[in-house]
Short mmCIF file of C-alpha atoms in Angstrom, two decimals:
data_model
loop_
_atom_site.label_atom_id
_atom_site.label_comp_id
_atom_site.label_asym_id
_atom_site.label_seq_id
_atom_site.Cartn_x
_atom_site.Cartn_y
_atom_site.Cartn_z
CA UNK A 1 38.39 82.94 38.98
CA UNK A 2 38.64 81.20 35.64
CA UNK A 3 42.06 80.23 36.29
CA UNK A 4 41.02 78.39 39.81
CA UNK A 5 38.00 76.85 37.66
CA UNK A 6 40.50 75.53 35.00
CA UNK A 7 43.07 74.36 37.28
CA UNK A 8 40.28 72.13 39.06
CA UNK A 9 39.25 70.66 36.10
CA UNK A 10 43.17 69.46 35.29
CA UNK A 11 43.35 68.42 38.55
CA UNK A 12 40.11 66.57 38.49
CA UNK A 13 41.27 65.03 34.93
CA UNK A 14 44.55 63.82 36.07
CA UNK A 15 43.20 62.24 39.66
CA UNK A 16 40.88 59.83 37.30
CA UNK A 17 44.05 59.07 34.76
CA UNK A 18 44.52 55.82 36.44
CA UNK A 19 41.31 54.55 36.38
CA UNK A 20 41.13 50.75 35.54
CA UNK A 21 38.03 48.41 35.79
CA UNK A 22 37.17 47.40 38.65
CA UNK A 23 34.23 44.96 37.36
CA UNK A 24 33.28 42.25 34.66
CA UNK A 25 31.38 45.05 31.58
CA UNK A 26 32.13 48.53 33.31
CA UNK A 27 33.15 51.26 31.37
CA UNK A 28 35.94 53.22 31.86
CA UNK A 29 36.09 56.73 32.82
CA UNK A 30 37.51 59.47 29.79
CA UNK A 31 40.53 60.98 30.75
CA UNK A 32 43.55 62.89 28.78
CA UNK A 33 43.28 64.85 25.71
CA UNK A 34 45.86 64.03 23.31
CA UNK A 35 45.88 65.80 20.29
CA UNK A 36 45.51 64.44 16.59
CA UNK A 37 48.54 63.31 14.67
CA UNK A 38 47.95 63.20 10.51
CA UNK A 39 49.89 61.05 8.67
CA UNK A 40 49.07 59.32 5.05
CA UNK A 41 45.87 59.60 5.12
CA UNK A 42 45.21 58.75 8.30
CA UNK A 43 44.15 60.23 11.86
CA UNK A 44 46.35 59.27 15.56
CA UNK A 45 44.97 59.95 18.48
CA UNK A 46 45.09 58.47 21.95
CA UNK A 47 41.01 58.31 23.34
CA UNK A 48 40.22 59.24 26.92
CA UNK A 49 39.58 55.55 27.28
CA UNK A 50 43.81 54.57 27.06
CA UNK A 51 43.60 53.43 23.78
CA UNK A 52 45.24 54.43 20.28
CA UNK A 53 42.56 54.79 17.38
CA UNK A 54 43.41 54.72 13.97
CA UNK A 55 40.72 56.44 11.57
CA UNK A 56 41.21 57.32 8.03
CA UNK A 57 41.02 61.17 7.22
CA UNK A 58 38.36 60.82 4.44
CA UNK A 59 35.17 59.45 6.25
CA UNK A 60 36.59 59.12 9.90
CA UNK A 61 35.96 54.97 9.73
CA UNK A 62 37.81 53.36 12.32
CA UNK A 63 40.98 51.10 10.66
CA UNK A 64 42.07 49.54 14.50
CA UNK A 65 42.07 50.76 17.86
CA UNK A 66 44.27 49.14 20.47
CA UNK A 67 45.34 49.84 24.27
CA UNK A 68 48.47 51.76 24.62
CA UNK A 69 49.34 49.57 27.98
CA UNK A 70 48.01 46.16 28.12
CA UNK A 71 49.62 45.18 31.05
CA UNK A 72 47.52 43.83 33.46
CA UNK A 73 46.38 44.74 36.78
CA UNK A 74 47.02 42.37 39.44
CA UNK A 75 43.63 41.31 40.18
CA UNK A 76 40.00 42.09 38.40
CA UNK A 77 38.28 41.22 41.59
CA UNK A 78 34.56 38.95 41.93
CA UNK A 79 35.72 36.72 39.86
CA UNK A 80 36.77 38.54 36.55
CA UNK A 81 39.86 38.81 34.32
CA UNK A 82 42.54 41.41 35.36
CA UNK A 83 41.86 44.49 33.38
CA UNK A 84 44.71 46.71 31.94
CA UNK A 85 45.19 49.70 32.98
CA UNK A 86 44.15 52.88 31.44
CA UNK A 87 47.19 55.47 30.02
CA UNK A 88 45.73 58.67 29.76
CA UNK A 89 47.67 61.26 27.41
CA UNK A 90 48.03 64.64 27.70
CA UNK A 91 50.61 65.83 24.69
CA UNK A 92 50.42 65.62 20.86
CA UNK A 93 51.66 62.35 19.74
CA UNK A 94 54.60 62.61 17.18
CA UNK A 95 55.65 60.63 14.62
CA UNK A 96 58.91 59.31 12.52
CA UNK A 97 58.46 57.15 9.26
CA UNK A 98 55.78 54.81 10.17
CA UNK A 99 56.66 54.80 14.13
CA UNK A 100 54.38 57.05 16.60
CA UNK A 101 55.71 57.89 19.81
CA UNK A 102 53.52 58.69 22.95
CA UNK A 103 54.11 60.18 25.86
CA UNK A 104 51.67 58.30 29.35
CA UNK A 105 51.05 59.74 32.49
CA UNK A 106 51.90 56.66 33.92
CA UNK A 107 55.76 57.48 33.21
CA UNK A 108 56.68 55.30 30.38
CA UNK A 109 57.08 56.51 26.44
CA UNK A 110 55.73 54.22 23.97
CA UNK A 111 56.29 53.60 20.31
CA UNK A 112 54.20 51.88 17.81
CA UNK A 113 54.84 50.61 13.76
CA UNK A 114 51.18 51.89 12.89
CA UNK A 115 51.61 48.96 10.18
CA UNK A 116 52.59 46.01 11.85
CA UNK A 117 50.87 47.57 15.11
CA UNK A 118 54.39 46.21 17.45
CA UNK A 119 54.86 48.65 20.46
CA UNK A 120 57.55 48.63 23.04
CA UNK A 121 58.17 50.84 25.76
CA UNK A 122 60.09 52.05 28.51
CA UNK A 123 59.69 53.66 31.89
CA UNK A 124 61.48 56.94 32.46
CA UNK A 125 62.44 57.16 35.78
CA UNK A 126 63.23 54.36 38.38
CA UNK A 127 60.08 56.59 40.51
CA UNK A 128 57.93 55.21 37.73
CA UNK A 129 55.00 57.32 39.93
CA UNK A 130 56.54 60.41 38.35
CA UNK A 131 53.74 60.97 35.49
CA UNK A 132 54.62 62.46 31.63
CA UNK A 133 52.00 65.22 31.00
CA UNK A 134 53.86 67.31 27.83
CA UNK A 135 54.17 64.95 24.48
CA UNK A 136 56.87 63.77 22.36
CA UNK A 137 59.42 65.38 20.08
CA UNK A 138 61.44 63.51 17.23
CA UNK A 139 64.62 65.17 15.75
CA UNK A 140 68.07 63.75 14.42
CA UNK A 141 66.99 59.91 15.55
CA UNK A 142 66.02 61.20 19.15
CA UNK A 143 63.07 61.31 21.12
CA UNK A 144 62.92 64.23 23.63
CA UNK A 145 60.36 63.75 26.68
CA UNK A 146 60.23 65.69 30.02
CA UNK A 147 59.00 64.63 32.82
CA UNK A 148 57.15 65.92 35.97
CA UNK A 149 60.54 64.47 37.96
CA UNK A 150 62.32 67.60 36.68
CA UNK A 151 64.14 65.71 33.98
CA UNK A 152 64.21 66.06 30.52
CA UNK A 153 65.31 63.03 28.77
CA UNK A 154 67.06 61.92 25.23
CA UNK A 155 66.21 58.58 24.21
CA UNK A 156 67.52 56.59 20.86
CA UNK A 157 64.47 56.61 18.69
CA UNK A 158 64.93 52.87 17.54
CA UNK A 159 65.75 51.56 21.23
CA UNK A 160 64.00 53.82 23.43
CA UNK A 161 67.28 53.33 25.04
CA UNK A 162 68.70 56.27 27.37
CA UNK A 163 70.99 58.61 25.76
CA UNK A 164 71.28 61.47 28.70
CA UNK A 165 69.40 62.84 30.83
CA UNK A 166 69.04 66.68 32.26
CA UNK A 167 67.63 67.82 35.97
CA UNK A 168 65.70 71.15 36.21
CA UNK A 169 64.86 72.74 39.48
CA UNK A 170 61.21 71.32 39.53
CA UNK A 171 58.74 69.20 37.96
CA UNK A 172 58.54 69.69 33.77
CA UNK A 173 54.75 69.71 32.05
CA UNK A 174 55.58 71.34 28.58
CA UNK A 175 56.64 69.52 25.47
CA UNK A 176 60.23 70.52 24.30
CA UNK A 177 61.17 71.99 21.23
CA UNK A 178 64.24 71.06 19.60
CA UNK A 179 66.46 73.20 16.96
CA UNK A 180 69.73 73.76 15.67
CA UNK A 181 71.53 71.28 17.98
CA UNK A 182 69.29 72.21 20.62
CA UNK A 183 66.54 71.56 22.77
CA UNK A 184 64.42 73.53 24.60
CA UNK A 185 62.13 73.19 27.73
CA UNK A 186 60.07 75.20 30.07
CA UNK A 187 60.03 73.89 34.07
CA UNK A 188 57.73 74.32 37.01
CA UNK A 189 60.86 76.16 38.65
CA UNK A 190 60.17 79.38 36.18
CA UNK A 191 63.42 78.94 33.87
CA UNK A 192 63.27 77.85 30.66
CA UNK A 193 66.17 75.54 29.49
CA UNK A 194 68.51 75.30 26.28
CA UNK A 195 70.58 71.73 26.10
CA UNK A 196 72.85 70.71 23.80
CA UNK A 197 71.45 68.06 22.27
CA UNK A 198 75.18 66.29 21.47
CA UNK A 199 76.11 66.21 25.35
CA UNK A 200 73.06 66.70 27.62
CA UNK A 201 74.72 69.41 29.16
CA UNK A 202 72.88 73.08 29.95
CA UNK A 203 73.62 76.13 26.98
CA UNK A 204 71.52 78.84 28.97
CA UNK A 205 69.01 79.07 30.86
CA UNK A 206 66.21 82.42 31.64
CA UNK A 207 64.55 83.00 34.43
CA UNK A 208 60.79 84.34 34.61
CA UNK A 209 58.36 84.80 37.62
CA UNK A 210 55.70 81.79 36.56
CA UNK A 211 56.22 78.31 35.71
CA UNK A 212 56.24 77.65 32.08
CA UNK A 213 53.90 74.76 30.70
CA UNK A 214 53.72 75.89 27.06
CA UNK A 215 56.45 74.57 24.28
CA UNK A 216 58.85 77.03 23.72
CA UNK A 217 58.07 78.48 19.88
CA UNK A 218 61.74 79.05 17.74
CA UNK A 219 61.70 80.94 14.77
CA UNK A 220 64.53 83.24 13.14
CA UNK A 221 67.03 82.42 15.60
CA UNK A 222 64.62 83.13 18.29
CA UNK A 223 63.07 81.59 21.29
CA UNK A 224 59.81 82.93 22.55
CA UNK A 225 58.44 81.58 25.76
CA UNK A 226 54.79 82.19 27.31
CA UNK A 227 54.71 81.78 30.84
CA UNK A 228 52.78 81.79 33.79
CA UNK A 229 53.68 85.16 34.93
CA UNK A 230 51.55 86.97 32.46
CA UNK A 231 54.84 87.70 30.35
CA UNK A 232 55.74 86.62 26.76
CA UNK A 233 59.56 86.33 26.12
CA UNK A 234 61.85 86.89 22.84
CA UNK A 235 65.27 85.47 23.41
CA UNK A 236 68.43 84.94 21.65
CA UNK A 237 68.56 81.20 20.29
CA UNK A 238 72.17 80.97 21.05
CA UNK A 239 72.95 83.15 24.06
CA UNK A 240 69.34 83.09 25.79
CA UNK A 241 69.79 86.72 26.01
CA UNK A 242 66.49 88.65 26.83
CA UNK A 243 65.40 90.56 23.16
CA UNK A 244 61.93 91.75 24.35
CA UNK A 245 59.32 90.89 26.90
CA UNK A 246 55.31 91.85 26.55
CA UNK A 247 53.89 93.62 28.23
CA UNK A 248 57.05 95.79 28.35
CA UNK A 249 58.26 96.50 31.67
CA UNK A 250 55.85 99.63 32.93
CA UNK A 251 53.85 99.03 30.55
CA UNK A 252 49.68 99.22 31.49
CA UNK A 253 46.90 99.10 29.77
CA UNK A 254 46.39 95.56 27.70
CA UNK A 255 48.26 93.26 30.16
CA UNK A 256 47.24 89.85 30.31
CA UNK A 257 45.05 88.72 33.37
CA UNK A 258 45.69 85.19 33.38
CA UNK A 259 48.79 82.69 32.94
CA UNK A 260 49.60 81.56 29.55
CA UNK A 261 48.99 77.61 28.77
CA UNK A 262 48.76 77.26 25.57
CA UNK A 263 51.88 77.21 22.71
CA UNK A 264 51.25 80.18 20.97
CA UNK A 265 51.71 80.54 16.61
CA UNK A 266 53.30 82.77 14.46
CA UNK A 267 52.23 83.84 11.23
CA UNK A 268 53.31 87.16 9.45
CA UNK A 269 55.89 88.24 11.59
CA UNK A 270 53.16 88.16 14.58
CA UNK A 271 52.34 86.08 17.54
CA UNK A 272 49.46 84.56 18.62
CA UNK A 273 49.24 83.52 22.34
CA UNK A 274 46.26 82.19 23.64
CA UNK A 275 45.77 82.93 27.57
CA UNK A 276 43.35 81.65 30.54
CA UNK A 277 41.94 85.16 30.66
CA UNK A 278 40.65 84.65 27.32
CA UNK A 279 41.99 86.92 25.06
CA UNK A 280 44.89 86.11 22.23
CA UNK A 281 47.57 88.57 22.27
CA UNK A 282 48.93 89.77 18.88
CA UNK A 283 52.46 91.00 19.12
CA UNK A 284 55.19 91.70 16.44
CA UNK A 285 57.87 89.08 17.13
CA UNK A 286 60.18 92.36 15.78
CA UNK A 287 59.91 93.94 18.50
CA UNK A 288 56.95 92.20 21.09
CA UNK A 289 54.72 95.81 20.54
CA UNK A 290 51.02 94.59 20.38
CA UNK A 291 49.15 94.92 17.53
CA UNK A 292 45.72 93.82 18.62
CA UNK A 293 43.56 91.23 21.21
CA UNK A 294 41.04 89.00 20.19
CA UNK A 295 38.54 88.35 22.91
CA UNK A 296 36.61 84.43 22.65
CA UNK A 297 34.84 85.10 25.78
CA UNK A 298 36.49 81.96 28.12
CA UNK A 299 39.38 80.72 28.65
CA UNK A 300 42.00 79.04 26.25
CA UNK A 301 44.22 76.12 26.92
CA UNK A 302 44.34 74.13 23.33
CA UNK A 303 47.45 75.50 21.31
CA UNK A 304 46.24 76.80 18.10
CA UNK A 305 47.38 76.11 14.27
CA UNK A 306 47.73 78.51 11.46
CA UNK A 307 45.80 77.66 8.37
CA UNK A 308 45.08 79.29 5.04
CA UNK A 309 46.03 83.23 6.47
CA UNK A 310 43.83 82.20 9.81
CA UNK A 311 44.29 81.34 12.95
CA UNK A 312 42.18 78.85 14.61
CA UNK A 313 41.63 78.56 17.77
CA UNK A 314 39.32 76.43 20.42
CA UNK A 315 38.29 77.64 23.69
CA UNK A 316 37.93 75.29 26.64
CA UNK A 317 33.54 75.53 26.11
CA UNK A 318 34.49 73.66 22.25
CA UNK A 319 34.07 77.51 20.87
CA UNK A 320 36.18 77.34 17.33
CA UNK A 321 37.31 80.87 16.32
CA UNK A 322 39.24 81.79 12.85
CA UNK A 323 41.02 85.02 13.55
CA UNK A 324 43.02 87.40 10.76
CA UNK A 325 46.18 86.32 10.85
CA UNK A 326 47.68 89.66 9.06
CA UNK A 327 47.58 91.54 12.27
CA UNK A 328 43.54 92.97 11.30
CA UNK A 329 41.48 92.53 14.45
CA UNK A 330 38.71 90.14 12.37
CA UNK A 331 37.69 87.47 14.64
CA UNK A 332 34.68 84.70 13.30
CA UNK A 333 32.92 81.69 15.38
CA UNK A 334 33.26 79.22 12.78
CA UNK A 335 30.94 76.96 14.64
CA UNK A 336 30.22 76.17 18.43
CA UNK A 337 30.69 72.11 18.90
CA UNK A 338 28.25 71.90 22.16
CA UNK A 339 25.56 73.03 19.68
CA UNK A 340 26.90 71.32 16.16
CA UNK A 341 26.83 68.17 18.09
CA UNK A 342 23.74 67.75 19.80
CA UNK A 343 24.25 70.08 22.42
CA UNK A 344 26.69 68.25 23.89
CA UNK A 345 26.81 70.38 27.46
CA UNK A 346 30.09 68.95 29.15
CA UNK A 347 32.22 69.00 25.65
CA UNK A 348 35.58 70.57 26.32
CA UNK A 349 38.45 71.41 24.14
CA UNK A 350 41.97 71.13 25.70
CA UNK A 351 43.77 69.05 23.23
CA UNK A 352 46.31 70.85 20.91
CA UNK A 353 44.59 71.46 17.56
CA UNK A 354 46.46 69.98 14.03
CA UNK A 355 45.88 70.88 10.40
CA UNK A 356 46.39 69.03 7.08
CA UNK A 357 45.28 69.93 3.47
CA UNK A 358 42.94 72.92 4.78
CA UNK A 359 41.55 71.08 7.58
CA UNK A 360 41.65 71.22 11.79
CA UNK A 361 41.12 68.16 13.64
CA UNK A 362 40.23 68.76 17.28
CA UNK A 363 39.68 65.88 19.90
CA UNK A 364 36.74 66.72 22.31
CA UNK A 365 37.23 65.60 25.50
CA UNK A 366 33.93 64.22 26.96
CA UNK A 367 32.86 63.72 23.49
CA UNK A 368 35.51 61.06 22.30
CA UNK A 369 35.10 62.35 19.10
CA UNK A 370 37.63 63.79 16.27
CA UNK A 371 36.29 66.59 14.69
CA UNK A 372 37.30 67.81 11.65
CA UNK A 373 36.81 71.54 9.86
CA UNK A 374 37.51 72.05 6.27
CA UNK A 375 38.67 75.95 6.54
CA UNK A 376 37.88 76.55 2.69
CA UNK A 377 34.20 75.13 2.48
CA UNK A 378 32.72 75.23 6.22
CA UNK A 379 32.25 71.16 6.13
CA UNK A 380 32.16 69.69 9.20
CA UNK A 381 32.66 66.50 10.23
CA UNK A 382 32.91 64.41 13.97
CA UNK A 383 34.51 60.92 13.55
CA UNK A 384 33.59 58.96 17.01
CA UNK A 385 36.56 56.97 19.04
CA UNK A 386 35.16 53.76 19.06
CA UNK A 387 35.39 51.52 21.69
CA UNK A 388 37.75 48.30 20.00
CA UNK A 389 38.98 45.34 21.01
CA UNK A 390 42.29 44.54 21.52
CA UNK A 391 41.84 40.86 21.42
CA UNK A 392 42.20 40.23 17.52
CA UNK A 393 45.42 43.10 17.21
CA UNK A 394 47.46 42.06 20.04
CA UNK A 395 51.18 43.70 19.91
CA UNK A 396 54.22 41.91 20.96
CA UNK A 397 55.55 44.37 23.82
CA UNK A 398 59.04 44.67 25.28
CA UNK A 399 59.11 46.95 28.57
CA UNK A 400 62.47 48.35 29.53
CA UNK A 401 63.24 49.82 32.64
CA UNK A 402 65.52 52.51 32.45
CA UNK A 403 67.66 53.47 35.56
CA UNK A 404 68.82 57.08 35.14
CA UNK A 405 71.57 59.31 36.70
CA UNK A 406 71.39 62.81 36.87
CA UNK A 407 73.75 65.11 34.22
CA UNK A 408 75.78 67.94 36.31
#
């Protein structure tokens, strides 16, 4: 049942992405929960409103805030000005030197100079319907994207410009992972992928029973992959050979109830994978034998970050949990944000969660707020997404369409 509740509330999210205004002084509706991106100083984040806030780290004041598409409708209707429409993102934003990189649902990848504030971007497919709901990834002057097409894409990090592209059996949600002259990405058609990153062309692929949203996790020459079928997967980095599944075949008892959504962590030769029935699974990456659940209570869909010896993790009702991240079943609410912030009853937490210098950042949805935990002393902070105009920081954009091909 929690699974059918959480899958309407994507589904209600993503119907109001496109929302634009439709009269002179309305407000636009929140949608998307990108995660927070730190870097010098500073916070990233893409607001439910479409628009990119910059806030310093310190004392959460706002430095600029502008639209990620300011492309106009075609009309604004009664009279008024033709609005722009609203981008809603889904993914963590990543960055390169002092360009960010975002990932819309309306198809198109963005970059921005977060000094000189200049964006350009570039529409994936010629289908530009065919929305972007996993982030960004940066490696060796490319930026990997996947789209719900089926295709995962390789674009020049300066140009945007189309390097190759790859066609999986179905439509792609997850972010990739890239490694070792690889890159890696989970599909709707319940294989995850391994593509040489030189050539475009297919390494392996492995075949599970569920689609596969979350970013595949690589670590010590080995690819673990959470999917919707309940499982967790170890498997060879080079060959895609299967190394260990949990729960192991026949094995009852402590098998998840619910798809896994969220990337999972590793810390201490375990890892942590959050799951819609609630419960993070422990599991040696050795070997995939559990060594303990941790049970928040409600269902999990924000990927979690490692800080300090704990993992911290947010459940979907803004629940923050530190658990022991030496394999001890230790498990502390570090502080419920409906409550901390005035009882905010519709605050939800599906945006992945980031850390810097011993502190989380989490993006409420419903809130449009950053909040941020300091691990060591308890502080806590919320930094609100204000609503600024774009007027006085206008970027010079250049749109390319890019025309793709499909890769045998």
């Amino acid at each position: 049942m929690k699974k059918k509740v959480f899958v309407a509330i994507l589904t209600l999210a993503l119907l109001a992405i496109f929302v634009t205004l439709s009269s002179c002084g309305s407000t636009a509706v929140s949608a998307g929960w990108a995660g927070v991106t730190v870097y010098g100083g500073n916070l990233y984040t893409v607001s439910g409103f479409g628009q990119l806030d910059a806030l310093t780290a310190a004392d959460g004041s706002t430095l600029w805030g502008i639209a990620v598409d300011t492309t106009p409708t075609s009309s604004g209707g009664f009279g008024c000005s033709a609005p722009s429409t609203i981008v809603a993102v889904y993914g963590n934003l990543s960055m390169s030197g002092d360009q960010l990189y975002i990932a819309g649902y309306n198809g198109k990848v963005y970059t921005f100079n977060v000094n000189t504030r200049i964006s350009s971007s570039v529409t994936l497919s010629a289908d530009d319907s065919k929305p972007i709901v996993g982030g960004t990834v940066i490696d060796q002057g490319r930026v990997y994207v996947a789209s719900s097409n089926g295709k995962l894409y390789a674009l020049d990090a300066t140009t945007l410009a189309k390097v190759w592209e790859f066609k999986t059996g179905n439509k792609i949600w997850s972010t990739p992972a890239a490694d070792d002259g690889m890159v890696f990405v989970g599909s709707f058609d319940k294989k995850v992928y391994a593509v040489d990153t030189a050539t475009g062309k297919q390494k392996w692929s492995f075949g599970t029973k569920g689609a596969i949203i979350a970013t595949p996790v690589i670590a010590g020459g080995t690819v673990y992959v959470a999917s919707f079928d309940r499982h967790i997967y170890a498997l060879d980095e080079v060959t895609g050979s299967l190394k260990w599944q949990f729960p192991a075949s026949g094995q009852s008892g402590n098998e998840p109830r619910e798809w896994f959504w969220a990337t999972p962590v590793i810390s201490n030769g375990i890892l942590y994978a959050p799951c819609l029935d609630g419960k993070v699974y422990a599991v040696k990456t050795q070997d995939g034998s559990l060594v303990t659940t941790f049970d928040l209570g409600t269902e999990i869909a924000s990927s979690p970050v490692v800080v300090d010896g704990k993992v911290v993790v947010a459940t979907h009702d803004a629940k923050i949990y530190s658990l022991d991240a030496t394999g001890i079943k230790s498990q502390v609410l570090i502080v419920d944000l409906r409550i901390k912030d005035n009882n905010q009853s519709k605050l939800t937490v599906s945006s992945p969660l980031s850390a810097a210098n011993g502190i989380v950042y989490i993006h409420g949805f419903q809130s449009e707020k950053i909040y941020a935990l300091n691990m060591a002393t308890g502080e806590y902070k919320a930094f609100a997404l204000e609503s600024v105009s774009t007027t006085a920081t206008a970027t010079a954009t250049v749109t390319a369409t890019v025309t793709v091909t499909a890769t045998k």
